[in-house]
XYZ file of C-alpha atoms in Angstrom:
783
model
C 58.827 -50.819 -62.963
C 57.057 -52.025 -65.965
C 54.473 -50.016 -67.870
C 51.647 -52.399 -66.578
C 52.666 -51.687 -63.121
C 52.644 -48.021 -63.366
C 49.155 -48.309 -64.881
C 47.937 -50.344 -62.090
C 49.407 -47.742 -59.619
C 47.798 -44.953 -61.365
C 44.367 -46.733 -61.350
C 44.781 -47.530 -57.641
C 45.660 -43.800 -56.881
C 42.890 -42.410 -58.867
C 40.418 -44.780 -57.449
C 41.805 -43.990 -53.811
C 41.360 -40.305 -54.690
C 37.847 -40.694 -56.033
C 37.114 -42.707 -52.804
C 38.609 -39.985 -50.667
C 36.690 -37.338 -52.420
C 33.643 -39.257 -52.051
C 34.103 -39.665 -48.282
C 34.968 -36.156 -47.760
C 31.983 -34.891 -50.080
C 29.920 -37.273 -47.992
C 30.972 -36.040 -44.654
C 30.463 -32.416 -45.675
C 26.846 -33.532 -46.884
C 26.475 -35.238 -43.635
C 27.359 -32.217 -41.492
C 25.455 -29.664 -43.383
C 22.457 -31.641 -44.359
C 22.214 -32.840 -40.781
C 19.121 -31.153 -39.210
C 18.988 -29.333 -35.689
C 16.248 -30.441 -33.347
C 14.100 -27.404 -32.996
C 12.965 -28.435 -29.599
C 16.657 -28.402 -28.330
C 16.854 -24.613 -29.233
C 13.581 -23.732 -27.971
C 13.598 -20.956 -25.111
C 11.976 -23.447 -22.590
C 10.310 -22.472 -19.252
C 11.838 -19.758 -17.584
C 12.093 -19.572 -13.514
C 9.420 -17.438 -12.134
C 10.214 -14.055 -10.664
C 7.486 -12.182 -8.464
C 8.259 -8.696 -7.894
C 6.770 -5.787 -5.908
C 5.143 -2.763 -7.744
C 8.545 -1.013 -7.862
C 10.426 -4.026 -9.506
C 12.110 -5.394 -6.282
C 12.215 -8.966 -6.176
C 9.934 -10.757 -3.649
C 10.599 -14.423 -4.536
C 11.752 -16.655 -7.232
C 10.942 -20.305 -8.075
C 13.445 -21.980 -10.056
C 12.759 -23.492 -13.423
C 12.252 -27.012 -14.464
C 15.896 -27.674 -14.462
C 16.464 -26.210 -11.089
C 18.124 -23.024 -12.435
C 17.123 -19.301 -12.271
C 16.543 -18.321 -15.756
C 14.702 -15.434 -17.657
C 14.900 -15.634 -21.461
C 15.332 -12.273 -23.233
C 16.121 -11.435 -26.750
C 19.301 -9.958 -28.071
C 17.905 -6.456 -28.464
C 16.840 -6.404 -24.807
C 20.523 -7.125 -23.593
C 23.105 -4.181 -23.416
C 25.615 -3.918 -26.147
C 28.124 -3.768 -23.437
C 27.266 -7.233 -22.353
C 27.441 -8.878 -26.136
C 30.735 -7.143 -26.765
C 32.375 -8.240 -23.332
C 31.264 -11.682 -24.086
C 32.490 -11.751 -27.752
C 35.830 -10.032 -26.628
C 36.560 -12.793 -23.895
C 35.116 -15.991 -25.370
C 35.315 -15.731 -29.363
C 36.992 -12.620 -30.567
C 36.608 -13.888 -34.167
C 33.049 -14.671 -33.768
C 31.942 -12.915 -36.796
C 34.815 -14.299 -39.046
C 34.388 -18.080 -38.529
C 31.554 -20.592 -39.534
C 31.435 -22.355 -36.243
C 35.129 -23.533 -35.979
C 37.818 -21.068 -35.653
C 41.083 -22.611 -37.504
C 43.304 -20.081 -36.275
C 42.233 -20.650 -32.754
C 42.717 -24.322 -33.119
C 46.268 -23.941 -34.619
C 47.427 -21.538 -31.730
C 45.903 -23.851 -29.149
C 47.820 -26.995 -30.653
C 50.984 -25.085 -30.964
C 50.822 -23.713 -27.421
C 49.996 -27.121 -26.202
C 52.693 -28.810 -27.834
C 55.355 -26.302 -26.620
C 54.198 -26.366 -22.937
C 53.246 -29.961 -23.039
C 49.694 -28.988 -21.330
C 46.565 -27.023 -22.517
C 47.290 -23.414 -22.329
C 44.318 -21.925 -24.240
C 40.988 -23.289 -25.511
C 39.856 -23.206 -29.260
C 36.111 -23.467 -28.566
C 33.880 -20.917 -30.157
C 30.929 -19.324 -28.833
C 28.892 -21.605 -31.402
C 30.859 -24.734 -30.076
C 30.020 -23.761 -26.450
C 26.413 -23.409 -27.522
C 26.428 -26.954 -28.721
C 27.874 -28.096 -25.504
C 25.183 -26.229 -23.434
C 22.213 -27.518 -25.442
C 23.286 -31.171 -25.332
C 24.659 -30.784 -21.663
C 28.108 -32.531 -22.668
C 30.325 -32.599 -19.696
C 32.874 -35.334 -20.824
C 36.145 -33.758 -22.238
C 36.935 -36.479 -24.681
C 38.027 -36.332 -28.532
C 34.526 -37.623 -29.563
C 32.878 -35.126 -27.738
C 34.867 -32.370 -29.221
C 34.060 -33.760 -32.670
C 30.198 -34.020 -31.822
C 30.498 -30.408 -30.659
C 32.358 -29.291 -33.967
C 29.786 -31.174 -36.116
C 26.990 -29.549 -34.206
C 28.563 -25.933 -34.345
C 28.926 -26.261 -38.092
C 25.233 -27.205 -38.460
C 24.114 -24.293 -36.171
C 26.056 -21.945 -38.270
C 24.542 -23.362 -41.248
C 20.918 -22.873 -39.783
C 21.186 -19.730 -37.594
C 22.263 -16.201 -38.016
C 25.203 -14.748 -35.707
C 22.514 -12.815 -33.665
C 20.623 -15.853 -32.955
C 23.531 -17.763 -32.077
C 24.460 -15.036 -29.653
C 21.105 -14.823 -27.983
C 20.951 -18.539 -27.514
C 24.378 -18.512 -25.948
C 23.697 -15.720 -23.485
C 20.574 -17.035 -22.368
C 22.072 -20.530 -21.712
C 25.528 -19.737 -20.297
C 25.930 -20.347 -16.574
C 26.879 -17.449 -14.292
C 27.018 -19.260 -10.831
C 24.717 -18.916 -7.826
C 22.041 -21.059 -9.815
C 21.541 -18.302 -12.360
C 21.380 -19.321 -16.112
C 21.584 -16.658 -18.649
C 22.457 -13.072 -18.635
C 19.266 -11.741 -17.467
C 19.074 -13.968 -14.453
C 22.629 -13.294 -13.595
C 22.135 -9.540 -13.942
C 19.369 -9.543 -11.366
C 20.995 -12.080 -9.239
C 24.100 -9.920 -8.751
C 23.380 -6.488 -9.612
C 19.360 -6.443 -8.825
C 18.743 -5.022 -12.663
C 18.077 -6.111 -15.932
C 20.748 -6.819 -18.265
C 19.807 -3.919 -20.492
C 20.959 -1.426 -17.782
C 24.569 -3.044 -17.049
C 27.431 -0.617 -16.850
C 30.838 -1.699 -18.483
C 32.325 -2.971 -15.522
C 29.265 -4.825 -14.646
C 29.056 -6.427 -18.166
C 32.685 -7.468 -17.842
C 32.185 -9.046 -14.720
C 29.311 -11.111 -15.712
C 30.905 -12.066 -19.284
C 34.062 -13.402 -17.338
C 31.901 -15.853 -15.151
C 30.990 -18.685 -17.501
C 34.687 -19.914 -17.595
C 34.153 -21.104 -13.747
C 30.960 -19.855 -12.483
C 31.415 -21.540 -9.106
C 34.860 -20.297 -8.450
C 34.380 -16.791 -9.814
C 31.061 -16.251 -8.008
C 31.673 -12.541 -6.713
C 29.568 -13.263 -3.570
C 32.004 -15.949 -2.598
C 35.121 -14.929 -4.155
C 35.204 -11.362 -4.923
C 38.868 -10.888 -5.452
C 38.933 -14.000 -8.227
C 35.780 -12.239 -9.818
C 37.582 -8.849 -9.982
C 40.808 -10.348 -11.336
C 38.658 -11.923 -14.239
C 36.941 -8.692 -14.754
C 40.299 -6.974 -15.386
C 41.082 -9.666 -17.960
C 37.770 -9.126 -19.786
C 38.255 -5.401 -19.849
C 41.902 -5.946 -21.257
C 40.323 -8.104 -23.902
C 37.662 -5.402 -24.796
C 40.546 -2.802 -25.256
C 42.760 -5.107 -27.306
C 39.911 -6.172 -29.574
C 38.785 -2.632 -30.010
C 35.418 -3.016 -28.530
C 36.217 -0.451 -25.793
C 38.158 2.813 -25.547
C 41.151 3.051 -23.334
C 39.327 5.686 -21.327
C 36.426 3.539 -20.556
C 38.282 0.626 -19.782
C 40.401 2.668 -17.286
C 37.177 4.011 -15.795
C 35.555 0.581 -15.626
C 38.794 -0.809 -13.843
C 38.254 1.775 -11.119
C 34.584 1.057 -10.565
C 34.072 -0.627 -7.159
C 32.259 -3.952 -7.197
C 28.760 -2.947 -6.072
C 26.643 -6.257 -5.501
C 22.869 -5.850 -4.831
C 21.702 -6.859 -1.505
C 21.132 -10.636 -1.561
C 17.545 -11.526 -1.627
C 16.347 -13.788 1.178
C 12.888 -14.836 0.807
C 10.516 -14.505 3.668
C 8.622 -10.952 3.205
C 5.269 -11.300 1.613
C 5.081 -14.956 1.219
C 1.333 -15.292 1.692
C 0.914 -12.458 -0.932
C 3.267 -14.172 -3.462
C 1.719 -17.498 -2.960
C -1.566 -15.966 -4.025
C 0.136 -14.086 -6.863
C 1.626 -17.455 -8.161
C -1.733 -18.949 -7.862
C -3.535 -16.355 -9.877
C -0.636 -16.148 -12.212
C -1.312 -19.758 -13.367
C -4.753 -18.770 -14.246
C -3.160 -16.232 -16.592
C -0.928 -18.922 -17.915
C 2.152 -17.645 -16.358
C 4.586 -20.739 -15.685
C 7.728 -18.708 -16.015
C 8.957 -15.035 -16.496
C 8.053 -12.259 -14.114
C 4.860 -11.477 -12.369
C 4.622 -8.064 -11.367
C 2.559 -7.621 -8.169
C 0.731 -4.812 -6.649
C 2.493 -5.069 -3.496
C 4.064 -2.102 -1.767
C 7.152 -3.906 -0.390
C 8.097 -1.485 2.225
C 4.535 -1.231 3.584
C 4.181 -5.076 3.367
C 7.332 -5.255 5.642
C 6.028 -2.807 8.152
C 2.672 -4.555 8.237
C 4.130 -7.932 8.952
C 6.292 -6.580 11.740
C 3.389 -5.001 13.242
C 1.164 -8.204 13.010
C 3.970 -10.124 14.803
C 4.477 -7.631 17.478
C 0.545 -7.559 18.082
C 0.196 -11.433 18.281
C 3.037 -11.590 20.615
C 1.472 -9.084 22.843
C -1.836 -10.728 23.238
C -0.664 -14.420 22.795
C -1.384 -15.079 26.441
C -4.887 -14.323 25.773
C -5.364 -17.092 23.072
C -4.700 -14.840 20.138
C -2.075 -16.966 18.071
C -2.260 -15.488 14.657
C -3.659 -12.490 12.793
C -4.076 -11.279 9.195
C -4.219 -8.055 7.638
C -5.433 -6.934 4.125
C -4.654 -3.509 2.716
C -6.460 -2.423 -0.719
C -6.242 0.685 -2.397
C -9.981 1.150 -3.152
C -9.488 3.632 -5.889
C -7.664 1.043 -8.167
C -8.667 -2.251 -6.164
C -4.949 -3.308 -6.063
C -3.790 -5.041 -2.773
C -1.064 -3.053 -1.311
C -0.076 -5.652 1.583
C -1.388 -8.681 2.650
C -0.004 -10.325 5.980
C -1.774 -13.973 6.266
C -0.294 -14.826 9.836
C 2.082 -13.843 12.453
C 4.843 -15.301 10.551
C 5.250 -17.832 7.734
C 7.635 -19.867 9.651
C 5.425 -19.974 12.983
C 3.635 -23.003 13.998
C 0.605 -22.952 11.558
C 1.996 -19.751 9.958
C 1.819 -21.138 6.526
C -1.909 -20.940 6.579
C -3.014 -17.570 4.906
C -5.422 -15.873 7.163
C -6.423 -13.498 4.415
C -8.146 -16.213 2.310
C -8.974 -18.753 5.139
C -12.914 -19.160 5.680
C -14.066 -17.789 8.894
C -17.260 -16.556 10.675
C -17.398 -12.719 10.175
C -19.389 -12.160 13.191
C -21.268 -8.512 13.015
C -19.199 -7.317 10.079
C -21.827 -7.988 7.363
C -24.540 -5.785 9.175
C -23.647 -2.633 7.128
C -24.426 -4.546 3.981
C -27.852 -5.788 5.578
C -28.748 -2.237 6.442
C -27.451 -1.069 2.783
C -29.889 -3.460 1.258
C -32.715 -2.385 3.469
C -32.028 1.052 2.643
C -32.432 0.266 -1.126
C -35.729 -1.319 -0.187
C -37.027 1.594 1.879
C -35.225 2.069 5.237
C -33.357 5.190 5.936
C -30.829 6.044 8.946
C -33.765 7.813 10.873
C -36.132 4.497 10.500
C -37.120 3.219 13.746
C -36.421 -0.425 14.371
C -37.598 -2.380 17.343
C -34.956 -3.747 19.781
C -37.146 -5.949 21.938
C -37.402 -9.771 22.586
C -38.640 -11.419 19.260
C -38.730 -14.993 18.349
C -38.057 -16.169 14.721
C -38.967 -19.623 13.143
C -41.768 -21.981 11.912
C -44.782 -22.997 13.812
C -44.027 -26.207 15.217
C -40.405 -25.914 14.063
C -37.163 -24.839 15.191
C -36.933 -21.162 16.495
C -34.454 -18.687 17.643
C -34.606 -15.628 19.500
C -31.566 -13.105 19.070
C -30.049 -11.418 21.768
C -27.512 -8.537 21.879
C -24.088 -8.773 22.902
C -24.694 -7.407 26.442
C -28.103 -9.398 26.775
C -30.067 -6.129 27.130
C -32.921 -4.678 24.895
C -33.144 -1.059 24.072
C -36.624 -0.463 22.747
C -37.129 1.695 19.738
C -34.107 3.324 18.212
C -32.983 4.594 14.756
C -31.359 2.463 12.059
C -28.175 4.632 12.428
C -27.912 3.813 16.173
C -28.639 0.144 15.769
C -25.686 -0.162 13.196
C -23.240 2.096 15.180
C -24.033 0.051 18.419
C -23.996 -3.359 16.282
C -27.158 -4.534 17.969
C -28.195 -8.186 16.786
C -31.968 -7.761 17.308
C -32.609 -4.697 15.131
C -30.161 -6.251 12.540
C -32.149 -9.366 12.311
C -35.403 -7.302 11.793
C -33.636 -5.599 8.913
C -32.576 -9.067 7.503
C -36.145 -9.996 7.689
C -37.449 -6.890 5.997
C -35.027 -7.413 3.022
C -35.667 -11.057 3.008
C -33.137 -14.136 3.133
C -32.885 -14.665 -0.731
C -32.461 -11.002 -1.428
C -29.794 -10.560 1.370
C -27.863 -13.663 0.363
C -27.881 -12.277 -3.238
C -26.731 -8.835 -2.326
C -23.892 -10.308 -0.345
C -22.803 -12.261 -3.375
C -22.819 -9.031 -5.445
C -20.595 -7.213 -2.923
C -18.080 -9.896 -3.531
C -18.953 -12.734 -0.856
C -18.632 -15.605 -3.336
C -17.702 -17.853 -0.482
C -21.431 -17.925 0.420
C -22.257 -20.939 -1.827
C -25.092 -22.522 0.214
C -28.748 -21.601 -0.432
C -30.463 -18.809 1.509
C -32.332 -21.437 3.561
C -29.105 -22.761 4.833
C -28.064 -19.663 6.583
C -31.572 -17.959 7.077
C -31.674 -14.554 8.715
C -28.825 -15.393 10.989
C -26.544 -14.591 7.917
C -26.517 -10.964 9.157
C -25.133 -12.031 12.360
C -22.299 -14.020 10.863
C -23.337 -17.747 10.699
C -21.977 -18.171 7.153
C -18.119 -18.277 6.474
C -16.140 -15.607 4.445
C -12.686 -14.577 3.824
C -10.844 -11.386 5.255
C -10.096 -10.491 1.561
C -13.853 -10.865 0.628
C -14.499 -8.405 3.696
C -12.058 -6.055 2.703
C -13.254 -5.896 -0.757
C -16.904 -5.468 0.196
C -16.023 -2.294 2.451
C -13.987 -1.216 -0.375
C -17.121 -1.187 -2.404
C -18.923 1.131 0.069
C -15.917 3.538 0.051
C -16.326 3.438 -3.918
C -19.909 4.648 -3.719
C -21.544 1.213 -3.877
C -19.336 0.098 -6.669
C -17.842 -3.420 -6.423
C -14.049 -3.798 -6.047
C -12.636 -7.134 -7.096
C -9.058 -6.813 -5.592
C -5.866 -7.421 -7.730
C -2.540 -8.493 -6.825
C -0.911 -8.615 -10.154
C -0.628 -5.944 -12.821
C -1.605 -8.435 -15.581
C -4.980 -9.378 -13.911
C -7.591 -8.083 -15.971
C -9.950 -5.445 -14.201
C -13.195 -7.209 -13.474
C -15.877 -4.965 -14.718
C -17.428 -3.176 -11.637
C -21.094 -3.483 -10.846
C -23.319 -0.711 -9.065
C -24.209 -3.037 -5.939
C -26.085 -0.236 -4.112
C -26.770 3.196 -5.126
C -24.036 6.021 -4.179
C -26.591 7.533 -1.843
C -27.087 4.253 0.179
C -23.239 3.674 0.246
C -22.852 7.336 1.499
C -25.532 6.808 4.218
C -23.900 3.699 5.542
C -20.438 5.325 5.286
C -21.621 8.252 7.550
C -23.087 5.995 10.140
C -19.596 3.862 10.281
C -17.622 6.893 10.293
C -19.515 9.084 12.992
C -17.512 9.542 16.036
C -20.383 10.593 18.048
C -22.350 7.454 17.320
C -19.271 5.234 17.644
C -18.859 6.339 21.527
C -22.558 4.580 21.857
C -20.714 1.402 21.330
C -17.148 1.878 22.548
C -17.028 4.871 24.841
C -14.975 7.743 24.774
C -11.143 7.397 24.347
C -11.436 4.072 22.640
C -8.656 2.815 20.572
C -10.832 3.146 17.563
C -11.438 6.784 18.110
C -9.792 8.812 15.354
C -9.249 12.675 14.629
C -10.075 12.297 10.935
C -12.709 10.464 9.121
C -12.443 6.743 9.364
C -15.447 4.198 8.564
C -15.189 0.991 10.620
C -17.030 -1.972 11.858
C -16.179 -4.526 14.317
C -17.191 -8.242 14.618
C -16.620 -11.037 17.048
C -17.759 -14.621 16.201
C -19.167 -17.152 18.879
C -17.226 -18.039 21.723
C -14.649 -15.247 20.713
C -13.142 -17.556 18.156
C -12.569 -14.674 15.571
C -12.221 -10.990 16.102
C -12.419 -8.412 13.217
C -12.171 -4.965 12.498
C -12.772 -3.634 8.913
C -12.994 -0.166 7.505
C -11.590 2.271 5.208
C -9.992 5.744 4.970
C -10.394 8.071 1.766
C -7.735 5.880 0.007
C -7.214 2.371 1.575
C -9.644 -0.261 2.704
C -8.099 -2.150 5.843
C -9.225 -5.669 6.995
C -7.777 -7.018 10.245
C -8.505 -10.583 11.641
C -7.282 -12.120 14.830
C -7.810 -15.582 16.324
C -6.254 -19.138 16.155
C -6.377 -21.340 13.064
C -7.236 -24.310 14.904
C -10.664 -22.525 16.084
C -9.570 -22.141 19.838
C -11.465 -19.674 21.614
C -9.783 -16.426 22.636
C -9.871 -15.214 26.041
C -12.918 -12.743 25.775
C -11.030 -10.887 23.181
C -13.675 -9.270 20.895
C -13.263 -7.414 17.797
C -12.456 -4.065 19.324
C -10.076 -5.368 21.806
C -8.363 -8.098 19.778
C -8.535 -6.459 16.424
C -9.140 -2.865 17.086
C -5.305 -2.034 18.171
C -3.818 -3.468 15.049
C -6.386 -1.842 12.867
C -5.586 1.634 14.381
C -1.851 0.781 13.741
C -2.780 0.256 9.955
C -4.678 3.470 9.883
C -1.792 5.160 11.139
C 0.737 3.609 9.041
C -1.260 3.937 5.765
C -1.914 7.715 6.713
C 1.720 8.232 7.239
C 2.486 7.149 3.634
C -0.470 8.386 2.099
C -1.566 11.857 2.874
C -4.938 11.544 4.591
C -8.113 13.322 3.357
C -11.918 13.477 4.064
C -14.306 10.557 3.002
C -16.032 11.252 -0.166
C -19.233 13.117 0.178
C -22.400 13.175 -1.726
C -24.949 15.922 -2.594
C -28.425 15.823 -1.154
C -27.575 14.539 2.351
C -27.574 16.603 5.420
C -27.287 16.198 9.215
C -30.586 16.368 11.203
C -31.149 16.255 14.703
C -33.824 13.677 15.546
C -35.149 12.118 18.440
C -33.303 8.962 19.346
C -36.343 6.891 20.063
C -38.660 8.013 17.273
C -36.595 9.355 14.447
C -38.739 12.267 14.079
C -37.398 15.744 14.379
C -36.576 16.421 17.955
C -39.246 18.167 20.083
C -38.755 19.892 23.425
C -39.766 16.918 25.376
C -37.298 14.551 23.648
C -34.576 13.605 26.330
C -32.241 11.930 23.893
C -31.201 13.456 20.530
C -29.077 12.118 17.773
C -27.422 14.127 14.811
C -27.777 11.788 11.742
C -26.856 12.200 8.317
C -29.821 11.461 5.845
C -32.056 12.778 3.214
C -34.066 15.711 4.599
C -37.077 14.154 3.052
C -36.564 11.099 5.285
C -37.054 12.973 8.314
C -40.919 13.609 9.226
C -42.044 17.157 9.765
C -44.532 15.720 12.396
C -43.359 16.465 15.960
C -42.038 13.569 17.785
C -44.875 11.345 18.658
C -43.129 9.356 21.418
C -42.607 11.813 23.813
C -45.715 13.664 25.242
C -46.106 16.275 27.910
C -49.038 14.686 30.093
C -50.973 16.522 32.753
C -50.350 14.583 35.990
C -52.253 14.722 39.318
C -49.468 15.528 41.715
C -51.477 13.690 44.524
C -51.428 10.164 42.899
C -49.703 10.461 39.597
C -52.400 9.571 37.593
C -53.698 11.670 34.652
C -55.344 14.922 35.358
C -58.343 15.883 33.536
C -59.035 19.356 32.227
C -61.182 20.107 35.157
C -58.322 19.451 37.784
C -57.350 22.312 39.929
C -54.328 24.010 38.687
C -52.634 23.570 41.980
C -52.659 19.936 41.753
C -51.438 19.577 38.176
C -48.200 19.340 36.668
C -46.986 18.536 33.145
C -44.461 15.881 32.744
C -42.929 14.375 29.589
C -43.464 10.449 29.206
C -42.740 8.097 26.571
C -45.751 6.980 24.833
C -44.767 4.066 22.558
C -46.512 1.796 19.899
C -48.309 -1.253 21.316
C -45.428 -3.648 20.331
C -43.248 -2.026 22.881
C -45.539 -2.413 25.719
C -43.907 -5.525 27.367
C -40.566 -4.006 26.855
C -41.726 -0.627 28.387
C -43.279 -2.370 31.358
C -40.239 -4.405 32.007
C -38.267 -1.003 31.923
C -40.670 0.492 34.464
C -41.068 3.478 32.315
C -44.840 3.156 31.526
C -46.779 6.250 31.363
C -50.235 6.436 33.422
C -53.287 5.696 31.346
C -55.814 6.168 34.132
C -57.496 9.514 35.066
C -57.214 10.665 38.847
C -60.493 9.970 40.469
C -59.539 12.914 42.618
C -60.324 15.296 39.740
C -63.679 16.196 38.737
C -65.095 14.160 35.580
C -63.996 15.498 32.371
C -66.476 15.951 29.662
C -64.009 15.365 26.749
C -64.285 11.562 26.928
C -67.400 9.326 26.551
C -67.721 6.888 29.409
C -64.043 7.362 30.268
C -62.861 6.639 26.673
C -61.334 8.993 24.145
C -59.285 8.700 21.047
C -56.086 10.449 21.601
C -54.144 9.547 18.509
C -54.598 10.802 15.818
C -55.989 13.979 16.380
C -59.406 15.241 14.574
C -58.540 16.970 11.356
C -55.256 15.820 10.871
C -54.088 14.941 7.409
C -51.344 12.043 6.487
C -49.556 11.392 3.117
C -48.752 8.142 1.707
C -45.053 8.359 0.300
C -44.637 6.901 -3.010
C -41.893 4.329 -3.607
C -41.735 3.225 0.170
C -42.944 -0.273 1.239
C -46.705 0.003 2.423
C -45.889 -2.025 5.448
C -43.635 0.987 6.772
C -46.309 3.598 6.496
C -48.659 3.155 9.445
C -49.797 5.493 12.095
C -50.516 4.716 15.859
C -54.204 4.591 17.187
C -53.920 5.662 20.814
C -56.702 6.099 23.447
C -57.028 7.725 26.906
C -58.787 5.379 29.230
C -60.151 6.496 32.750
C -60.659 2.967 34.056
C -58.312 -0.021 33.466
C -60.420 -2.469 31.014
C -58.680 -5.708 30.091
C -58.957 -4.712 26.510
C -60.474 -1.975 24.048
C -61.860 -2.226 20.339
C -60.616 -0.038 17.565
C -63.023 0.886 14.789
C -62.027 2.369 11.464
C -65.122 3.563 9.332
C -67.319 1.217 11.335
C -65.077 -1.785 10.789
C -63.362 -3.519 13.705
C -59.619 -3.676 13.052
C -58.201 -4.565 16.359
C -58.866 -5.658 20.039
C -55.945 -4.619 22.149
C -54.909 -4.634 25.880
C -52.949 -2.342 27.817
C -51.587 0.466 26.832
C -54.599 0.262 24.417
C -52.758 1.392 21.273
C -52.200 -0.229 17.868
C -50.527 0.537 14.351
C -52.972 1.000 11.412
C -51.592 1.005 7.973
C -52.440 3.843 6.028
C -55.155 3.987 3.162
C -56.059 6.784 1.182
C -59.421 8.667 1.894
C -61.303 10.303 4.596
C -61.652 8.044 7.666
C -63.641 7.959 11.181
C -62.199 6.357 14.238
C -63.753 5.282 17.366
C -62.526 3.179 20.374
C -64.866 1.011 22.504
C -64.930 -0.843 25.621
C -67.949 -3.014 26.632
C -70.928 -0.970 25.785
C -69.234 2.450 25.827
C -67.822 3.899 22.693
C -65.825 7.198 22.309
C -66.722 9.989 20.426
C -65.453 9.660 16.769
C -62.607 11.862 15.431
C -62.029 12.281 11.608
C -58.827 12.663 9.525
C -57.746 12.295 6.015
C -54.978 10.107 4.217
C -53.744 11.481 0.800
């Protein structure tokens, strides 16, 4: 070849080498200067795990990709899991830069010799690239793409970051993506707590997740585990002794979780979790899973027993009122039952009489006491020329005068309306909202005084929270279902003394027998405070209360609003409430309800609320402040001299053989109609068979108050509650008498000729007159 030819060839080779070098350099620069898309390697949203208070799985909602996934950092994983993965997937992981040349050469030689693929050459980094970009095709171009991406990954990430990404993205079967989800799915524990055998089993699954699923193919999974353990020993990542021990370890999978228990509870937890920004990860609830399971079974059993009476569903809420944590919540007779997906714990229903304790608590705050006397007599409320209503008691009867304690214990409607009127509709509504009844959103005028009888709509959860507040000494209790929920700053809704007074009434077994009789399903050996309620037409039955540790709420009824067959709160909800008390007491050692200093049990007259005298036929032992009981003898029960010949009053001049002393109930004027209807009216005329007495002028005499008596105006109590009765003894039966105080006419009244007069400080003179006849004056003092 001529010299020119050699020169041309040389120039061509040089140019080719330069071009080739430039291409190689360009390719290298293209690989290493290419950027990774940050969003491709972001952790992404996890699936959402809802766990009981002890960490057991309650429910798991899949992530946006449809997988169960929980991203954890590398330090949170067991080193055994990391070693097992490296040993079986990429033993030279720390020695290459994304592509393992030795592995590629080995795989190529084996494939040529066997004329099939014997071993793979993909590194962990290459597998990560494949997982991130979800490539499923097995072509040369796909492998080239993975190789390029692996080189870029190694350039941009540390080995620890690569391992963390891979272990959180690898598929482990049964819908579990990532080692944490797999560990919980198969072994019921976090990946940080895996044994060597468990780690080896999981590390072997990504090769064929479906085929090696240990729940479906345990033999295959165990054979794969053996392979991984052998690789751990060969690569020096585990000792021969540890490997031998791990090979002998039996496959112990956790019980497979089946969703069903606590569905209403977890739905509420998920809803509240959204408010905390929890769209993935783990929600730790306050649920006691064993207690929840027992509660749901008891609810289903109870509904089945009473279904023939129109009771189709029931709901229960249990709150630890010391921490305000919800321990259990059953929203229906069964989530899969007809209408069972409705959560009765948060459904709006009419509460019947269950709001009465709060009405009386607010009334006590304003001046009532457990021994305050309220009138259970026919009363009409409303505007002149406007709509009116006349409340009636459940049994349709009226009981006359009785104490607040008895009125509440017997759940009487008329006294409750009277207490609500004393409090005021606006104050009542505001107080109920402070107790936690946020569902009462209408203005006070919408509900009126009937709110105390349950004409509004509240939830079982709100009711249980409110009763928990009573158990906490009047301190509000915003129930929590999640550990992460911030504790709402509690407020003192009513004073500790008021809460204690109401609690004593609700827990008094003797008072409770007045409402339910002896041997009631709601009779307890220990101290349990409770209240029942029934809405109109028996559409809802309630029993709400608390022990020393747990507030218990029970509702029964029908979600469609269909009436039950005369099932009231005590008969419909009471038996289930009793089961809840027994269940929680069995799990939590029972104790006494909290006490407060300054209260004592006092025996009072059931009608007057004063200290019981010899003539009082009915007595009640009521816990109250001693100062709230008047030292004055009972004014309602008096021993009157009766002429045995005609039953009329006997004057002082009547012969002893014709006179007998008998006790009569002498009531204030407002009870006159009720007393007349009951046939228990004392005589007011003097017997004409007796010589005329000289103690009365013209047959008239002031009988009450007595001359020389002194009365005291109690500071801090409403003026309208501090009054005395003006009573007369009348020989004839005039249509009316006139009452004069300090020469001023204060009232004209008919039979039985008595009236209440509001106390005013000073010395006073009282006279009673009829026509032209005026009694002798009596004098007394008010301080």
